Structures are given as structure tokens and as C-alpha cells.
Coordinates of C-alpha atoms and ligand atoms in Angstrom, one line a residue:
M245 CA -5.8 5.2 -50.0
D246 CA -6.8 7.9 -47.3
Y247 CA -5.4 5.9 -44.5
T248 CA -6.9 8.3 -41.9
A249 CA -10.6 7.9 -43.3
G250 CA -10.1 4.1 -43.3
L251 CA -9.2 4.4 -39.6
D252 CA -12.2 6.4 -39.0
V253 CA -14.6 4.2 -40.8
A254 CA -13.3 1.3 -38.7
L255 CA -13.4 3.1 -35.3
N256 CA -17.0 4.7 -36.3
R257 CA -18.2 1.3 -37.0
L258 CA -17.2 0.2 -33.1
H259 CA -19.0 3.3 -31.8
E260 CA -22.0 2.9 -33.8
E261 CA -22.6 -0.8 -32.6
G262 CA -21.9 0.2 -29.0
R263 CA -18.4 -2.1 -29.1
Y264 CA -15.9 0.8 -28.8
R265 CA -13.6 -0.2 -26.1
T266 CA -12.8 2.1 -23.4
F267 CA -10.0 1.0 -21.0
I268 CA -10.2 2.8 -17.5
D269 CA -6.8 3.6 -15.9
I270 CA -6.5 2.0 -12.4
E271 CA -3.9 2.1 -9.9
R272 CA -4.3 -1.0 -7.8
R273 CA -2.9 -0.6 -4.2
K274 CA -0.8 -3.5 -2.5
G275 CA -2.1 -4.7 0.6
A276 CA -5.7 -3.2 -0.3
F277 CA -6.8 -5.5 -3.3
P278 CA -9.6 -5.4 -4.6
N279 CA -9.7 -1.8 -3.8
A280 CA -7.9 0.8 -6.4
V281 CA -7.8 4.2 -7.4
W282 CA -9.5 5.1 -10.9
R283 CA -7.7 8.3 -12.5
R284 CA -10.3 9.8 -14.8
P285 CA -9.1 11.4 -18.1
D286 CA -9.3 14.7 -16.5
G287 CA -7.0 13.9 -13.8
T288 CA -9.5 13.5 -11.0
E289 CA -9.6 10.3 -8.8
K290 CA -12.0 8.1 -7.3
D291 CA -11.7 5.2 -5.1
I292 CA -13.1 1.9 -6.5
T293 CA -13.4 -1.7 -6.1
V294 CA -12.3 -4.2 -9.0
W295 CA -15.0 -6.6 -9.4
C296 CA -13.8 -7.9 -13.0
G297 CA -9.9 -8.8 -12.4
N298 CA -8.5 -12.1 -13.1
D299 CA -6.2 -12.1 -10.2
Y300 CA -8.6 -14.5 -9.0
L301 CA -7.1 -15.3 -5.5
G302 CA -5.3 -12.1 -4.8
M303 CA -1.9 -13.6 -5.3
G304 CA -0.6 -10.4 -7.0
Q305 CA -0.3 -8.9 -3.5
H306 CA 0.7 -12.0 -1.7
P307 CA 3.8 -11.4 0.5
V308 CA 5.4 -14.8 -0.6
V309 CA 5.2 -13.8 -4.4
L310 CA 6.5 -10.3 -3.8
A311 CA 9.5 -11.3 -1.6
A312 CA 10.6 -13.8 -4.3
M313 CA 10.3 -11.2 -7.1
H314 CA 12.2 -8.6 -4.9
E315 CA 14.8 -11.3 -4.1
A316 CA 15.3 -11.9 -7.6
I317 CA 15.5 -8.6 -8.8
D318 CA 18.2 -7.8 -6.2
A319 CA 20.0 -10.9 -7.1
T320 CA 19.9 -10.8 -10.9
G321 CA 18.6 -7.4 -12.2
A322 CA 15.9 -6.5 -14.2
G323 CA 15.4 -8.4 -17.6
S324 CA 16.7 -12.0 -18.7
G325 CA 18.7 -10.4 -21.4
G326 CA 17.9 -12.8 -24.0
T327 CA 15.9 -15.6 -25.6
R328 CA 15.8 -18.9 -24.2
N329 CA 18.1 -20.1 -26.9
I330 CA 20.7 -17.3 -26.4
S331 CA 21.4 -16.4 -22.7
G332 CA 17.9 -16.2 -21.7
T333 CA 17.3 -19.5 -19.8
T334 CA 18.2 -18.7 -16.2
V335 CA 18.0 -21.0 -13.0
Y336 CA 14.7 -19.1 -12.2
H337 CA 13.1 -20.0 -15.5
K338 CA 14.1 -23.9 -15.0
A339 CA 12.8 -23.7 -11.6
L340 CA 9.7 -22.7 -12.4
E341 CA 9.3 -25.2 -15.2
A342 CA 10.2 -27.7 -12.9
E343 CA 7.5 -26.5 -10.2
L344 CA 4.8 -26.7 -13.3
A345 CA 5.9 -30.1 -14.2
D346 CA 5.5 -31.4 -10.8
L347 CA 2.0 -29.6 -10.4
H348 CA 0.8 -31.4 -13.2
G349 CA 2.4 -34.5 -12.6
K350 CA 4.2 -34.4 -16.3
E351 CA 7.7 -34.9 -17.1
A352 CA 8.3 -31.4 -18.2
A353 CA 6.9 -28.0 -18.5
L354 CA 7.7 -25.1 -20.9
V355 CA 7.2 -21.5 -20.0
F356 CA 6.1 -18.7 -22.8
T357 CA 5.6 -15.0 -22.2
S358 CA 1.7 -15.6 -21.6
A359 CA -0.8 -18.3 -22.3
Y360 CA -1.8 -16.7 -25.3
I361 CA 1.5 -17.2 -26.7
A362 CA 1.7 -20.7 -25.4
N363 CA -1.7 -21.7 -27.0
D364 CA -0.9 -20.0 -30.3
A365 CA 2.8 -21.2 -30.7
T366 CA 2.0 -24.9 -29.4
L367 CA -1.0 -25.3 -31.7
S368 CA 0.4 -23.7 -34.7
T369 CA 3.6 -26.0 -34.2
L370 CA 1.7 -29.4 -33.5
P371 CA 1.1 -29.9 -37.5
K372 CA 4.9 -29.6 -38.1
L373 CA 5.6 -32.6 -35.6
F374 CA 2.6 -34.6 -36.8
P375 CA 2.1 -34.1 -40.7
G376 CA -1.7 -34.5 -41.6
L377 CA -2.7 -33.7 -37.9
I378 CA -6.4 -33.0 -37.8
I379 CA -7.1 -30.5 -34.9
Y380 CA -10.8 -30.8 -33.5
S381 CA -11.6 -27.5 -31.6
D382 CA -14.4 -26.4 -29.3
E383 CA -16.2 -23.5 -31.1
L384 CA -16.1 -21.4 -27.8
N385 CA -12.2 -21.9 -27.6
H386 CA -10.2 -18.9 -26.6
A387 CA -8.8 -16.6 -29.5
S388 CA -5.2 -17.8 -28.9
M389 CA -6.3 -21.4 -29.7
I390 CA -8.2 -20.4 -32.6
E391 CA -5.4 -18.1 -33.8
G392 CA -2.9 -21.0 -33.4
I393 CA -5.0 -23.7 -35.0
R394 CA -5.9 -21.2 -38.0
R395 CA -2.3 -20.3 -38.4
N396 CA -0.8 -23.7 -38.8
G397 CA -2.5 -24.4 -42.2
G398 CA -3.5 -28.1 -40.9
A399 CA -7.0 -29.5 -41.1
K400 CA -9.4 -28.3 -38.5
R401 CA -12.9 -29.3 -37.5
I402 CA -15.0 -27.2 -35.2
F403 CA -17.3 -28.9 -32.7
R404 CA -20.5 -27.5 -31.2
H405 CA -19.6 -26.4 -27.7
N406 CA -19.2 -29.1 -25.2
D407 CA -21.3 -31.3 -27.9
V408 CA -19.4 -34.8 -27.4
S409 CA -21.8 -36.3 -29.9
H410 CA -21.2 -33.9 -32.5
L411 CA -17.1 -34.4 -31.8
R412 CA -17.7 -38.1 -32.2
A413 CA -19.5 -37.4 -35.6
L414 CA -16.6 -35.3 -36.9
L415 CA -13.7 -38.0 -35.5
E416 CA -15.9 -41.0 -37.4
A417 CA -16.1 -39.1 -40.6
D418 CA -12.1 -38.9 -40.9
D419 CA -9.5 -41.4 -41.9
P420 CA -8.9 -43.5 -38.8
K421 CA -5.4 -43.4 -39.6
A422 CA -4.9 -39.7 -39.6
P423 CA -3.2 -38.2 -36.6
K424 CA -5.7 -36.4 -34.5
L425 CA -5.8 -33.7 -31.6
I426 CA -8.6 -32.5 -29.6
A427 CA -8.2 -29.1 -28.1
F428 CA -10.8 -27.7 -25.6
E429 CA -10.9 -25.8 -22.1
S430 CA -11.6 -26.9 -18.8
I431 CA -13.6 -23.7 -17.9
Y432 CA -15.0 -21.4 -20.6
S433 CA -14.5 -18.0 -18.9
M434 CA -17.3 -15.9 -20.3
D435 CA -20.2 -18.4 -19.1
G436 CA -18.0 -20.3 -16.3
D437 CA -19.1 -23.6 -17.5
F438 CA -17.0 -26.5 -17.6
G439 CA -15.9 -28.8 -20.5
P440 CA -16.7 -32.5 -20.5
I441 CA -13.2 -33.4 -19.8
A442 CA -14.0 -37.3 -19.2
E443 CA -16.0 -37.9 -22.2
I444 CA -13.3 -36.2 -24.3
L445 CA -10.8 -38.2 -23.1
D446 CA -12.8 -41.4 -23.6
L447 CA -13.2 -40.2 -27.3
A448 CA -9.6 -39.5 -27.5
D449 CA -8.9 -43.1 -26.5
E450 CA -11.4 -44.7 -28.7
F451 CA -9.9 -42.5 -31.8
N452 CA -6.3 -42.5 -30.9
A453 CA -6.3 -38.8 -30.7
L454 CA -4.0 -36.5 -28.5
T455 CA -5.8 -34.2 -26.1
Y456 CA -4.9 -30.2 -25.6
I457 CA -6.6 -28.6 -22.6
D458 CA -6.5 -25.0 -21.7
E459 CA -7.1 -24.8 -17.8
V460 CA -6.3 -20.9 -17.9
H461 CA -9.2 -20.2 -15.9
A462 CA -8.8 -23.0 -13.7
V463 CA -5.0 -23.4 -12.4
G464 CA -4.5 -22.4 -8.8
M465 CA -8.1 -22.7 -8.2
Y466 CA -9.3 -26.3 -8.8
G467 CA -7.8 -29.5 -7.6
P468 CA -6.0 -30.5 -4.3
R469 CA -2.9 -28.8 -5.4
G470 CA -4.5 -26.2 -7.8
A471 CA -3.5 -28.0 -10.9
G472 CA -7.1 -27.5 -12.4
V473 CA -10.3 -29.1 -13.1
A474 CA -8.7 -32.1 -14.7
E475 CA -6.6 -32.6 -11.3
R476 CA -10.1 -32.3 -9.3
D477 CA -11.6 -35.1 -11.5
G478 CA -8.7 -37.4 -11.4
L479 CA -8.0 -37.1 -15.2
M480 CA -4.8 -35.2 -15.3
G481 CA -2.6 -38.1 -16.2
R482 CA -5.0 -38.8 -19.2
I483 CA -4.3 -35.5 -20.8
D484 CA -1.4 -35.1 -23.4
I485 CA -0.9 -31.3 -23.0
I486 CA -2.2 -29.1 -20.4
N487 CA -2.0 -25.3 -20.8
G488 CA -2.1 -22.8 -18.2
T489 CA -1.5 -19.1 -17.1
L490 CA 0.7 -17.6 -14.6
A491 CA -1.4 -14.2 -14.9
K492 CA -4.5 -15.1 -13.3
A493 CA -4.9 -17.2 -10.0
Y494 CA -1.2 -17.0 -9.8
G495 CA -1.2 -13.1 -10.0
V496 CA 1.9 -12.7 -11.9
M497 CA 2.6 -13.2 -15.7
G498 CA 3.4 -15.8 -18.4
G499 CA 2.0 -18.9 -19.5
Y500 CA 3.3 -22.5 -20.1
I501 CA 2.3 -26.0 -21.4
A502 CA 3.1 -29.2 -19.1
S503 CA 3.3 -32.7 -21.1
S504 CA 5.9 -35.5 -21.7
A505 CA 9.6 -34.5 -22.0
K506 CA 9.7 -35.3 -25.6
M507 CA 6.5 -33.3 -26.5
C508 CA 8.2 -30.2 -24.7
D509 CA 11.6 -30.9 -26.3
A510 CA 10.0 -30.8 -29.7
I511 CA 7.7 -27.6 -29.2
R512 CA 10.8 -26.0 -27.6
S513 CA 12.9 -26.7 -30.8
Y514 CA 10.2 -26.0 -33.3
A515 CA 7.8 -23.2 -32.2
P516 CA 9.0 -19.9 -33.3
G517 CA 6.8 -18.2 -30.4
F518 CA 9.0 -19.9 -28.2
I519 CA 12.4 -19.4 -29.7
F520 CA 12.4 -16.1 -31.1
T521 CA 11.4 -13.8 -28.3
T522 CA 13.0 -12.7 -25.1
S523 CA 12.4 -14.8 -22.1
L524 CA 10.3 -13.7 -19.1
P525 CA 12.2 -11.5 -16.7
P526 CA 13.7 -13.8 -13.9
A527 CA 12.0 -11.9 -11.1
I528 CA 8.5 -12.8 -12.9
A529 CA 9.5 -16.3 -13.1
A530 CA 10.7 -16.4 -9.4
G531 CA 7.4 -14.6 -8.6
A532 CA 5.4 -17.3 -10.5
A533 CA 7.3 -20.1 -9.0
A534 CA 6.7 -18.8 -5.5
S535 CA 2.8 -18.5 -6.3
V536 CA 2.4 -21.9 -7.7
R537 CA 4.4 -23.5 -4.9
H538 CA 2.4 -21.6 -2.4
L539 CA -0.9 -22.6 -3.9
K540 CA -0.1 -26.3 -3.8
T541 CA -0.9 -26.1 -0.2
D542 CA -3.3 -23.0 0.3
Q543 CA -6.4 -25.0 0.1
A544 CA -8.2 -22.3 2.4
R545 CA -7.6 -19.7 -0.2
R546 CA -9.3 -21.9 -2.8
D547 CA -12.3 -22.6 -0.3
Q548 CA -12.8 -18.8 0.1
Q549 CA -13.0 -17.9 -3.5
Q550 CA -15.7 -20.7 -3.9
L551 CA -17.5 -19.5 -0.9
Q552 CA -17.5 -15.6 -2.1
A553 CA -18.6 -16.7 -5.6
R554 CA -21.4 -18.9 -3.9
I555 CA -22.4 -16.0 -1.6
L556 CA -22.5 -13.6 -4.5
K557 CA -24.6 -15.8 -6.8
M558 CA -27.0 -16.6 -4.1
R559 CA -27.6 -13.0 -3.4
L560 CA -27.9 -11.9 -7.1
K561 CA -30.2 -14.8 -7.7
G562 CA -32.2 -13.5 -4.5
L563 CA -32.8 -10.2 -6.2
G564 CA -33.9 -12.1 -9.4
L565 CA -31.0 -10.9 -11.7
P566 CA -30.2 -12.9 -14.9
I567 CA -27.1 -14.7 -13.7
I568 CA -25.6 -17.7 -15.3
D569 CA -24.5 -20.4 -12.7
H570 CA -22.7 -23.5 -13.8
G571 CA -21.0 -23.6 -10.3
S572 CA -17.7 -22.2 -11.1
H573 CA -16.2 -19.2 -9.7
I574 CA -17.2 -16.8 -12.4
V575 CA -20.4 -14.8 -12.1
P576 CA -21.9 -13.6 -15.5
V577 CA -25.0 -11.4 -15.3
I578 CA -26.8 -11.0 -18.6
V579 CA -27.7 -7.5 -19.8
G580 CA -28.1 -8.6 -23.4
D581 CA -27.6 -5.4 -25.2
P582 CA -24.2 -3.6 -25.6
V583 CA -25.4 -0.1 -24.8
H584 CA -27.4 -1.0 -21.8
T585 CA -24.2 -3.2 -20.6
K586 CA -22.0 -0.1 -21.3
M587 CA -24.3 2.2 -19.4
I588 CA -24.7 0.1 -16.3
S589 CA -21.0 -0.6 -16.1
D590 CA -20.6 3.3 -16.4
M591 CA -23.1 3.9 -13.6
L592 CA -21.7 1.3 -11.4
L593 CA -18.3 3.1 -11.6
E594 CA -19.3 6.7 -11.5
R595 CA -22.1 6.5 -8.8
F596 CA -21.0 3.5 -6.7
G597 CA -17.1 3.2 -7.4
I598 CA -17.7 -0.4 -8.6
Y599 CA -15.6 -1.4 -11.5
V600 CA -16.9 -4.3 -14.0
Q601 CA -15.8 -3.8 -17.6
P602 CA -18.8 -4.6 -20.0
I603 CA -18.3 -7.6 -22.0
N604 CA -19.4 -7.5 -25.8
F605 CA -19.4 -9.3 -28.9
P606 CA -17.2 -10.6 -30.3
T607 CA -16.0 -11.9 -26.9
V608 CA -19.3 -13.1 -26.3
P609 CA -22.3 -13.6 -28.8
R610 CA -24.5 -10.6 -29.6
G611 CA -27.4 -10.4 -27.4
T612 CA -25.8 -11.9 -24.4
E613 CA -23.7 -8.7 -23.7
R614 CA -22.9 -9.0 -19.9
L615 CA -21.2 -8.0 -16.6
R616 CA -18.7 -10.4 -15.5
F617 CA -18.0 -10.7 -11.8
T618 CA -15.0 -12.3 -10.4
P619 CA -15.4 -12.8 -6.5
S620 CA -12.2 -13.7 -4.8
P621 CA -10.9 -14.3 -1.3
V622 CA -10.1 -10.4 -1.0
H623 CA -13.7 -9.7 -1.8
G624 CA -15.2 -9.5 1.7
P625 CA -18.6 -8.9 3.1
K626 CA -18.4 -5.4 2.7
E627 CA -17.7 -5.4 -0.9
I628 CA -20.3 -8.0 -1.6
D629 CA -22.9 -5.7 0.1
A630 CA -22.0 -2.8 -1.7
L631 CA -22.2 -4.7 -4.9
V632 CA -25.6 -6.1 -4.4
Q633 CA -27.3 -3.1 -3.3
S634 CA -25.8 -1.1 -6.4
M635 CA -27.1 -3.6 -8.7
D636 CA -30.6 -3.9 -7.1
E637 CA -30.7 -0.1 -7.4
L638 CA -29.6 0.2 -10.8
W639 CA -31.6 -2.8 -12.3
A640 CA -34.6 -1.3 -10.6
Q641 CA -33.8 2.2 -12.1
C642 CA -33.1 0.9 -15.7
A643 CA -36.4 -1.3 -15.7
L644 CA -34.1 -4.5 -16.7
N645 CA -35.4 -7.9 -16.8
R646 CA -35.2 -10.0 -13.7
A647 CA -35.8 -13.5 -15.1
E648 CA -33.0 -15.8 -13.9
L649 CA -31.1 -17.8 -16.4
S650 CA -30.4 -21.1 -15.1
A651 CA -27.1 -23.3 -16.1
Ligands
PLP896 C1 -9.1 -19.3 -22.1 C2 -7.9 -18.5 -22.0 N1 -6.8 -19.0 -22.7 C3 -5.6 -18.4 -22.7 C4 -5.7 -16.9 -22.3 C5 -4.3 -16.3 -22.5 O1 -3.8 -16.0 -21.1 P1 -2.7 -15.0 -20.8 O2 -3.6 -13.6 -20.0 O3 -1.8 -15.7 -20.1 O4 -2.0 -14.6 -22.1 C6 -6.8 -16.4 -21.8 C7 -6.8 -14.8 -21.4 O5 -7.7 -14.3 -20.8 C8 -8.0 -17.2 -21.7 O6 -9.3 -16.6 -21.4

């Protein structure tokens, strides 16, 4: 086998389809988010505004978070020094898990190195705990859930996105005695649409199924204490396992599940993705805990984010740009072609210092390639004005479609 030729074929395929991913090097400046510096490959620099980050609330530069991290580093050093099992469970990890259990009103929580790992490790472990488990999974679930479900070797059923009738039909077709779990998200991050939580929970009750919700794009931002959409809708207590991230609205790193004490104990004991990896550095756990604690009461920050999202959507709609609006904080503008999406993203960056990464297949279906904007409390009127004017100019210049896509 000519391995180099194999790599060339794989990479050329991406180039030909306009799907080759280019990462841009940015240096975020504490205190100045969302402004940052882009370092070009030739060594030159440009000031930019980041419009596609998932530090949704600007917590990555919040003094409370930074102080907790500095304090923990000074007190305890850099790494945790071990897996959770072998010396890597520190007071910081325990405090974070207690904070998360309290956030979700659950008996316990388990922290993983990321929400990706939390999803993958938990979903791949559940069939070991419940032999014969059938997992019903929304077709648009995140890659980490898909991987976990695929790898577990158990039975799976994929229901059409948010289609509770289809889910019902699948549940009805299976043995009523078989253990079942329904896995879905509260906010699907590419369109910004909400999962039908109440309807899914009703079906779960009817068919005696467990429920697993990914609230990665909601925790910190929805609900009176930032526990997510299920909290906002008064449904959190009916969900068996809640998954969240500490890396997006909480601005740090790590992921978790919150559930019953027994469920967490079993996952802790059986999931290789929890056991056989070094635990998060204590300073990360300390920063994340401070962020979770802070956002339990900082409703003003949540309100500000929603306001910025509404303003941006209204102004882009006013220009007739094809945005998707499901009433969440995510603002996708559909371009519908990978080459055009990349071109517009490049022009925004080079000409206007606006950084929004193009989103292509397989992250979104072909033909729906898009720019996905994530306004936050730190995107002020100046940043919004600059973005709207640049988009207007580019849309005119590139003669792109202005028909609005409604939710
Ligand atoms: C829906 C969803 N779940 C899980 C994850 C993984 O989160 P983390 O970045 O903490 O691994 C992501 C990441 O983008 C996501 O979009």
C-alpha cells in the first residue's frame, strides 16, 4: 500500500468537494472578547471579531472564573496527577460534581473530560447495565451520541428529527418488556431548534423508557438557574440522565452527566471513558464550578444574550437574508453551497475582520451549508452594526438569494 497516495486521495476528495477544513489561528484577548487577533500563516496579524464561538456568555473571561482558576493553580498545581480511580479525584472534582447535581436537581453528577466523552462513554455503557437495551435516537443527534450508540453493539432505532409520531411507531413495534432509552437534544446547534421534550417524556412514561437529554447548547443559558431548556419548561425532574458541557456557556472545559446516585455510580464503575483517562486539571474543575455557581443567579447575562440574538436576527431578516429562526440564541444564515459559504467566510474575515467559520457537510446536510452566528452578551451594538453592514455588502456583491427561510 502506498500510504502517502492514500492520504492524497482522501485529502483531495475534501478539496474537490469544497469541504477541506481550514482552521484559523486566533489569539483571544482577555477582557476584549469577542475581539481577538488572527495570525495569518505568513506571520502577519489582523484584528478580528469572533462571531462563531461557543463561549456563549463570555464566561471564558469572567473575573469570578479566572480568580477560581488562579487560586486553584496556586493551591494545588497544574494537573490532577491521575485517573479518577487512581489519585485523580480531588476536592475540586467533588465540589464541581456537587454543584452540577444541585444545578439539575439530581442526586449526583459525574464529570468527564468533555461532553463528547460524557455522551460517548455513557451511551456505550448503558447496554452493559441493561442487557437488551434498545436506544431510540433522534436522527440529528450529535456525533458523540451517535458514536456511543453505534459502539455499544446494542439495538438502536433512529427516529426522524423531532418526529414524535415516528418515535411512537418505533416504540410500538418493539417488545413492550425490552428495556428502552430515548436519546435526544434540547437544542440542536446547527439550526437552533428545540427538541419536543414534553412529548418525548410522555412517550417515555407510556412505554416505560429511560430518557437521555443532551443540553450542551442550553446549559448556562436557559432556565432560571441556567440548568437548560428542561428546567425552563419545568421538566427537568422527569428526565433520567442530563448531559451538559462546561466548555460552551460556562466558558471552561469538560462535560458531565447528572442523574440518580445509582446511575452515576454504575456509569462511574463501568464506563472506560470515565475510568481509563486522567481527570481534568483541578484548576479547570474550579473554574467550571465557579462559572456554574455564578450563572445560577446571573439572569441579566442570559437576558442580554437573548436580546442580542433577537436584535441580530431582526436586522438580518430586515435585509432579507435567509436566516433560520427558531427563537433560540443561534443564528444560522443559509448559503446552500460549500464553495460560496467558504468564499463569503473568507471575505468577511479578510475584508471586514469578521470571523465566522463555514459549516459544511457532514456537520449539516449538503445544500444547507451555512454561516452560523452566535451573538453573546459581549457582542455590543458596534459589533452587530459592523456584521450587518458587511453581510449586506457581501450579499449584494455576490448576488446571493435574499428569500427568508422561516422556522
Ligand atoms: C450537541 C453536542 N453535544 C456534545 C458536544 C460535545 O461537547 P464538548 O465540546 O464538551 O465535548 C457538542 C460539541 O459541540 C455538541 O454540539
